[in-house]
Each structure stands twice: as structure tokens, then as C-alpha cells.
Amino acid sequence: MATDLGELLVPYMPTIRVPRTGDRVFKSECAFSYDSPESEGGLYVCMNTFLGFGREHVERHYHKTGQSVYMHLKRHLLFKNISFAFFPEDLELNRDFNGVDYEYEDEAKLVIFPDHFEIPLPNIEELPALVSEIVSCDAVLNASSPYKKQEADSWEEEIQVSKHARSLRQQENGVRIPPSGWKCAKCEMRENLWLNLTDGSVLCGKWFFDGSGGNGHALEHYKETNFPLAVKLDTITPDGADIYSFDEEEAVLDPHISEHLLHFGIDMLQMQRVYNDVQPCVSDWEVIQESSLKLKPVYGSGYTGIKNLGNSCYLSTTMQVLFSIPEFQRAYVGNLQRIFDYSPLDPTQDFSTQMWVFLSWNVIIMLNLSCFFILYNCNQQQRGISPKMFKALVSKGHPEFSSDRQQDAHEFFLHLINLVERNSSGSENPGDVFRFLVEERVQCCQTQKVRYTQRVDYLMQLPVPLEAASNREELIAYESKRKEAEENMRPPPEPVRARIPFTACLQAFTEPENVPDFWSSALQAKSAGVKTSRFASFPEYMVMQIKKFTFGVDWVPKKLDVSVDVPDFLDLNRLRATGLQTGEAELPDLTPPIVIPEDTRAPEIDESSVMQLAEMGFPLEACRKAVYYTGNMGAEMAFNWIIAHMEEPDFAEPLAIPSYMEPDLPSPSFPTISALDNQPPEESISILTSMGFPRHHTIQALKATNNNLERALDWIFTHPDCEDESEAMSDTADTEPNNNSFSNANAHSDSSLSPDQDLSSPRVRDGPGRYELFAFISHMGSSTMSGHYVCHIKKEGRWLIYNDHKVCLSERPPKDLGYMYFYRRLSSC
């Protein structure tokens, strides 16, 4: 027997592997469906790639790859002392069998294709020693989950506690840091800002490869004061923050960071309490989930729920809404054989394949019992699918979505649209249905001259004007009672929810807003400016977010408890942009002058990297330029810059930086900037061109992404058709800060379009601005980092509620308590 089995396996030995460290073994789900060992056909694990396949897909994998040996895993559900008086409705498919004695029985065997010859386990031990050593089934059966986060590499240096943390003395200077609106105290930069933990100074850091910039004022402050510790402002969370020690010259830990931040009005402990407060208002919970009503479950195509993997409801609700849109269905539902044939060898890492898998849900689930089958449709309990593979893919590399913490559905929506665009090159992009153009009109208050620009966006953010509440008197009375109860240590009164008219939100949205630090090209100086925003195009689907989440003055994140009477039908035509009007004078197309810092010392350059390059035979001045333009990122990065710029005429010329020169002395490397020569920073261009991208293409990418290197790199990959365009066709950059009144989604925008571009481009589906509500996502809880999401979707004329794995007919859709609203254009406009 053992000899026969050995002879059968010997021809396939070269194709069989033993899982090593780093190999991911998918022994619990199929790469093309949600089949598992508990499914009727079980799961087949390839003994070479360790991918799992359901019965329907394993044959395709064999024909595509020629891999013949698979481990077949099956899990049987066995009931003890079961009688024929036991009916299907007594079972709950979540494995909570009331009063029923049951157990699992696991079965594993090797299967050789195409003849389906089976070798039951543990008979594998009876094989000859050489064969059993190679065919190590235990390594597959005992492999950990492929979704388990890998431990940090052993060589990675652990961040140490700063020697200054315990003895840090903070000045009693009355400084309080607001939760927003930060800028460098010396150069007014608004990015890469650091809070000095001794005196509360907010100053900019140095320039980094990721696109965050700075003039090094935080470091200069340390050299002047010897105040050693600083915290990066936009990294403060309830779990900690990024802290740097200028004295120790490295990132450090501060065990007393909460106390040090509290000194400047940032209460991390209070933030932690609010983030962990997962019990929202009981009335919210009941109303939004309709938990007080007996809801009727529904089944069938499009009515499958999604299991909560632990704080993953933000993903589930977003995907349920997107997959109810026909354009997404057309893009990702196709011929199964074609999907299989064109998928890569590892389909778990292919976005389009996993989108198809997620959408092609298996509606009927069968459990193989000894006496009968239980159909999913026959049971009044719902099980749902488990999107582990999909979540692992779409969150890969993202610091927040890859965690197990609750996230913001609005941010995930933008993240997913970005992934859809990246992976739609050469094919239909369903994300086009959300894209629209925003026209921004900026007016100089002194000269009355205007400038019109356009940008791309994907959703509309509506502010919540609390002062417009229709029950304002009731709110004032409640607040008075609440304060009185707090002072007298009595229980608080019943909360009162603010009722905000939708028309007031829309009016607040259209109001002009002040432009901070507006530089008027007409006056050649800073002036007062106002900005208004209108729709230059209307999308096929309008996504609207109610801005319920904000920060208090004490940095505590809070959610506005409001009810907004959002309409079923929406007409936005009156917000259509008009462009330059008769009698309006345009602001001159000039850029602000270069700001020369007070410190005229030469830029810091890593001389060790310079010498490494010079020893290779390159000119010394060229080496200095290479190290400077690559941000002191090391000799290897600088070497790539040298290779990319060797043919330039000024390659060996001395380094000349505009900010360290007299303003009236133009440099041959940096000509005076004019309206027709509004170039991004040369160092950013150099880094991208050193990666092999054409210079004019990198300039377009940087201008389209506000000189953000990371976003520019994404832009290059998603705009390959722009490579042959002329450098002169790139847009003129705005001179004002991009204070987005529509939404902060412009950080995900793929371009910054100029007013004279063709709006009939297929990338913008313009049309009338009349819409009908078909879905909304609601949030329960006090913060985006806690609570729960559900969504309501209108299908076939009836509203349904999707609450994790449960899908039911909605009796009272709570439209006034939603967070994100989805409208489709009315076809009868």
C-alpha cells in the first residue's frame, strides 16, 4: 500500500512545497469565492502555491497551472441524539444551536488531479521516508492565518524612551494649542508642524521624501534654546504620537506624553475616554437600527449580509452601497472563466479579482447533515460572508485601515475610489460616476478683481449650522438644565437633539468664505480675499456628507447630535458655475515673490554621502547637488539623481538655491519665476526623474497634486497617457492655500483642471443637477473611532437595512440621522 502511494506521488514531487516562513497558507477560504472547509464541496489547498479553491474552481486552477496535488479539507457538522422531530428552523447558522448537542469532525486528504485519486490522512505517514519528508501535511494544517500581522524584522531598531522624558521642565507661559489652524510661527507653513514640549512653540520641520516640507525652524529653535523634545501635531491620537528628540537625534518614546500635552490644553486621556465610549445614545441606537421593530429578513441576490470582522462595519456599509450601483456591477461582474483566465497567479493580491469575488456572493449556503440539507433560504437566521481576503488587500499598506480599529466611512469611500481608479487603467472606471468639477472663484476685496480655477472632487460636504436649529429655544433650555444639574450633582436631563433644516445646511455651504493669507496679484501684496465654490459639472451620482464630526477647544473629538431633514429629491441646478461674468476683471496671472528666510546660512548637506560619490569619480559640485536635491536620503538615492542628470549642461556647476541668493540675481539653474514658468520645486522634480520618469511628466504630476511627492507618484501611474504631452500644457498653480469648501477629498483628486479644459471629457459625466436619494450610511457613537455603522438602500421601490450580516426590510428609514447620503441623477430631467 505504502509503495503504491509513493509511486503515485513521486512524479509530482518537484511541484510540492513545504510552507516556509513568510508563506501564506489559505486553508480557510477560496481565492475566488467564499467556499470554506465547511462548504459542501470542502476546500482544496494547492500544495505548491498554498492557495485555497472551492470545488468549482480547483479544476480551473489545475488546467491553468498544471499543479496536480491538492490537500482537500472538509469540516463536518455532527449532531448527537438528533431525532426527526428536529426541524431546520430550530437551527441558527451562526453555530449557536439552542439545546442541540453537536460537534465538528475535520477530514483531510491529498487529491491528485486529473484522476481525483485520494490519499486519506494520516495515511501519509505510511509513505516511504523520502516522500513523507517532502509531503509535510502538518505544515499546511498547522499554518497560521495569512491575515496575521507579521512580527517586525529582527534587525529593526526599537524606539527607546527619551532620557529627557522624565525630567522635562515645561514653561508656565499660558500657551494653549487649538485643535486646528496651526502654522509655523516663523514662516507660516501649515504642514509638517512640530510642537515643542517645553515652551509650546509650533514650528516647521525639515523637508522629507514623502512630500511633507519645512524650513527647519523646529531644529533652529532647539539650537537656540536647547529645548529637546517635540511632537508632530497631526500624529496625536489616543494611543500616542510621533515624538522626536533633537538632542538624541532620533524618534523617541515619552511615557509622560499625556501630561506634557495636557500642559498645552491637549487632553489625551479625555480623548481616550471618548474614543472608547462605544455606547452611543440609546435612542440613536434603537432608531437607526430599527431595533424596536420586528423586521422581516430578506434573501437572494443583492441581499447578502457581510460579517463584522471586528470594527469593520465602515467597510461593509460602503461596499453594500457601491455594489448596488449598476456601473460597479458591470465593471466587476463578468464571465467567470474570463476572470479566472486573466487573474494573476496570486489572485488574493489582484484588486479586480477580489472586487469580483466580493460582488459575486454565493446566495445559497448548504450544510451537509447526516439526515437532510438545510437551505439558506429556508432558515430565518442569516449568516453573511466574511471579507477577510478583501479587507486585507484594500487596506494593505494603509496605517489606519490595516488596523482593527473603527474607521471613518467617508475616508474609506475616498480610499476605495482611489484604488478603483488606480486599477482601472485601460478599462471602464466605475469611479467616474462620482467625479465632478468644482469651480472656485476668489475675489480680492480691495481691487474687486477675481480668479476662476477648477478642481476635481468626489463628494460634497455640508456644514451643520447649529445656530439655524428650528428648536433653538428648546436647546437653550436643555443646556441651562444640564449645567444646573452638573453644578448640583444631579442626573442630567433627557438630551435634546438639534433639528437643522436641510435648506440651512445648503445655504451655509454656498456662503463665501475668507481666504487666509490671500496674496493679491493685483496689489502684489497680501490682502483680504473671499472664495465661493460652485459646480462646474454635476456627477451621475452625488455623494453628500453631513459634517457631524469636529473637535472641541480641548481637543476632544465630538459628534454633533443633530437631525437634518434630508430630502428624497435634490435639485442643485441653481449651484451651477457661471464662469467669468461680464464686467468682472481677472487678477493678473502672477505668482508671489520668493520668501527669503532670515537665516542665510548655506543648506545642510550630508558630506559623507558627497565624498562617497566623489570617490566614484563624479565632480564634487555635482555630488553636492545630488545629495541636496534628494533630501540627504543617502548616497544610493543621490547616485540615481546623478545618472539621471549627467547630460545636463549645468551638471557640474556649483549648487545655487534661490532662497539663499539675492532676490535680484537670477541663477542659471533657477531662472526668475514668471506666470509662464511656474515650476514645482526642483528637488521634487529631481527625485521623480531619478526614478526614470520624463521630466515634463513629473512636472505635470507635481502641479496636479500640489507638489506632494507621494500623490504625484500615484498620478504618474494613473495618467500614462500624459507622457507625450508638452510641458507647456500643464496648468497654472493656484497662489492661494487650497482651503476646500466642498470637502477635503481634493487630497484624493487625480488632477487640477483649468477652466478652459473640455468638460465633455468622458472622465466627467456632466448632466442636470436633479437627484433622487437611494442610499444612506448612518453612524452611531460619539466618534468615528468608535460606535457602529449601518446602511439603508432602496431597491425595487422598498427600503432595506444592512446591519452587518443581517439584511431586512426597513420599516422606518431614519433619513434624518444619516452621515453619508447617496443620490442618483433623475433620468427624467
PDB file of N, CA and C in Angstrom, residues 501-529:
ATOM      1  N   PRO A 501     -32.722  72.467   9.544  1.00  0.00           N
ATOM      2  CA  PRO A 501     -33.323  72.395   8.202  1.00  0.00           C
ATOM      3  C   PRO A 501     -32.242  72.141   7.149  1.00  0.00           C
ATOM      4  N   PHE A 502     -32.543  71.281   6.205  1.00  0.00           N
ATOM      5  CA  PHE A 502     -31.583  71.000   5.134  1.00  0.00           C
ATOM      6  C   PHE A 502     -31.270  72.260   4.339  1.00  0.00           C
ATOM      7  N   THR A 503     -32.248  73.115   4.164  1.00  0.00           N
ATOM      8  CA  THR A 503     -32.030  74.361   3.424  1.00  0.00           C
ATOM      9  C   THR A 503     -30.981  75.228   4.106  1.00  0.00           C
ATOM     10  N   ALA A 504     -30.916  75.172   5.451  1.00  0.00           N
ATOM     11  CA  ALA A 504     -29.908  75.947   6.174  1.00  0.00           C
ATOM     12  C   ALA A 504     -28.512  75.384   5.918  1.00  0.00           C
ATOM     13  N   CYS A 505     -28.396  74.053   5.847  1.00  0.00           N
ATOM     14  CA  CYS A 505     -27.097  73.440   5.533  1.00  0.00           C
ATOM     15  C   CYS A 505     -26.646  73.838   4.136  1.00  0.00           C
ATOM     16  N   LEU A 506     -27.572  73.807   3.190  1.00  0.00           N
ATOM     17  CA  LEU A 506     -27.243  74.164   1.815  1.00  0.00           C
ATOM     18  C   LEU A 506     -26.865  75.638   1.717  1.00  0.00           C
ATOM     19  N   GLN A 507     -27.545  76.492   2.483  1.00  0.00           N
ATOM     20  CA  GLN A 507     -27.229  77.916   2.484  1.00  0.00           C
ATOM     21  C   GLN A 507     -25.835  78.151   3.066  1.00  0.00           C
ATOM     22  N   ALA A 508     -25.499  77.454   4.154  1.00  0.00           N
ATOM     23  CA  ALA A 508     -24.168  77.584   4.749  1.00  0.00           C
ATOM     24  C   ALA A 508     -23.086  77.099   3.793  1.00  0.00           C
ATOM     25  N   PHE A 509     -23.423  76.103   2.998  1.00  0.00           N
ATOM     26  CA  PHE A 509     -22.488  75.561   2.009  1.00  0.00           C
ATOM     27  C   PHE A 509     -22.144  76.586   0.926  1.00  0.00           C
ATOM     28  N   THR A 510     -23.117  77.412   0.556  1.00  0.00           N
ATOM     29  CA  THR A 510     -22.916  78.368  -0.536  1.00  0.00           C
ATOM     30  C   THR A 510     -22.335  79.692  -0.074  1.00  0.00           C
ATOM     31  N   GLU A 511     -22.225  79.909   1.244  1.00  0.00           N
ATOM     32  CA  GLU A 511     -21.733  81.185   1.737  1.00  0.00           C
ATOM     33  C   GLU A 511     -20.271  81.406   1.354  1.00  0.00           C
ATOM     34  N   PRO A 512     -19.897  82.643   1.004  1.00  0.00           N
ATOM     35  CA  PRO A 512     -18.473  82.933   0.754  1.00  0.00           C
ATOM     36  C   PRO A 512     -17.655  82.723   2.024  1.00  0.00           C
ATOM     37  N   GLU A 513     -16.399  82.356   1.853  1.00  0.00           N
ATOM     38  CA  GLU A 513     -15.517  82.150   2.995  1.00  0.00           C
ATOM     39  C   GLU A 513     -14.236  82.955   2.816  1.00  0.00           C
ATOM     40  N   ASN A 514     -13.687  83.369   3.920  1.00  0.00           N
ATOM     41  CA  ASN A 514     -12.444  84.136   3.874  1.00  0.00           C
ATOM     42  C   ASN A 514     -11.276  83.232   3.486  1.00  0.00           C
ATOM     43  N   VAL A 515     -10.349  83.779   2.713  1.00  0.00           N
ATOM     44  CA  VAL A 515      -9.152  83.050   2.306  1.00  0.00           C
ATOM     45  C   VAL A 515      -7.997  83.509   3.190  1.00  0.00           C
ATOM     46  N   PRO A 516      -7.488  82.662   4.067  1.00  0.00           N
ATOM     47  CA  PRO A 516      -6.386  83.089   4.936  1.00  0.00           C
ATOM     48  C   PRO A 516      -5.114  83.329   4.131  1.00  0.00           C
ATOM     49  N   ASP A 517      -4.387  84.352   4.502  1.00  0.00           N
ATOM     50  CA  ASP A 517      -3.100  84.679   3.868  1.00  0.00           C
ATOM     51  C   ASP A 517      -3.224  84.833   2.356  1.00  0.00           C
ATOM     52  N   PHE A 518      -4.308  85.476   1.904  1.00  0.00           N
ATOM     53  CA  PHE A 518      -4.515  85.658   0.469  1.00  0.00           C
ATOM     54  C   PHE A 518      -3.502  86.668  -0.083  1.00  0.00           C
ATOM     55  N   TRP A 519      -2.818  86.266  -1.148  1.00  0.00           N
ATOM     56  CA  TRP A 519      -1.863  87.158  -1.819  1.00  0.00           C
ATOM     57  C   TRP A 519      -2.493  87.650  -3.112  1.00  0.00           C
ATOM     58  N   SER A 520      -2.742  88.940  -3.191  1.00  0.00           N
ATOM     59  CA  SER A 520      -3.385  89.535  -4.356  1.00  0.00           C
ATOM     60  C   SER A 520      -2.336  89.861  -5.401  1.00  0.00           C
ATOM     61  N   SER A 521      -2.459  89.234  -6.574  1.00  0.00           N
ATOM     62  CA  SER A 521      -1.510  89.528  -7.647  1.00  0.00           C
ATOM     63  C   SER A 521      -1.742  90.916  -8.216  1.00  0.00           C
ATOM     64  N   ALA A 522      -2.938  91.491  -7.988  1.00  0.00           N
ATOM     65  CA  ALA A 522      -3.198  92.853  -8.457  1.00  0.00           C
ATOM     66  C   ALA A 522      -2.470  93.872  -7.598  1.00  0.00           C
ATOM     67  N   LEU A 523      -2.404  93.615  -6.297  1.00  0.00           N
ATOM     68  CA  LEU A 523      -1.737  94.542  -5.380  1.00  0.00           C
ATOM     69  C   LEU A 523      -0.278  94.183  -5.159  1.00  0.00           C
ATOM     70  N   GLN A 524       0.113  92.963  -5.577  1.00  0.00           N
ATOM     71  CA  GLN A 524       1.455  92.453  -5.299  1.00  0.00           C
ATOM     72  C   GLN A 524       1.721  92.441  -3.791  1.00  0.00           C
ATOM     73  N   ALA A 525       0.682  92.090  -3.042  1.00  0.00           N
ATOM     74  CA  ALA A 525       0.801  92.077  -1.582  1.00  0.00           C
ATOM     75  C   ALA A 525      -0.349  91.251  -1.014  1.00  0.00           C
ATOM     76  N   LYS A 526      -0.243  90.924   0.307  1.00  0.00           N
ATOM     77  CA  LYS A 526      -1.327  90.215   0.964  1.00  0.00           C
ATOM     78  C   LYS A 526      -2.516  91.140   1.154  1.00  0.00           C
ATOM     79  N   SER A 527      -3.706  90.541   1.034  1.00  0.00           N
ATOM     80  CA  SER A 527      -4.926  91.331   1.124  1.00  0.00           C
ATOM     81  C   SER A 527      -6.036  90.436   1.641  1.00  0.00           C
ATOM     82  N   ALA A 528      -7.186  91.024   1.866  1.00  0.00           N
ATOM     83  CA  ALA A 528      -8.369  90.234   2.223  1.00  0.00           C
ATOM     84  C   ALA A 528      -8.933  89.623   0.956  1.00  0.00           C
ATOM     85  N   GLY A 529      -9.320  88.346   1.030  1.00  0.00           N
ATOM     86  CA  GLY A 529      -9.898  87.651  -0.116  1.00  0.00           C
ATOM     87  C   GLY A 529     -11.029  86.752   0.319  1.00  0.00           C
TER      88      GLY A 529
END
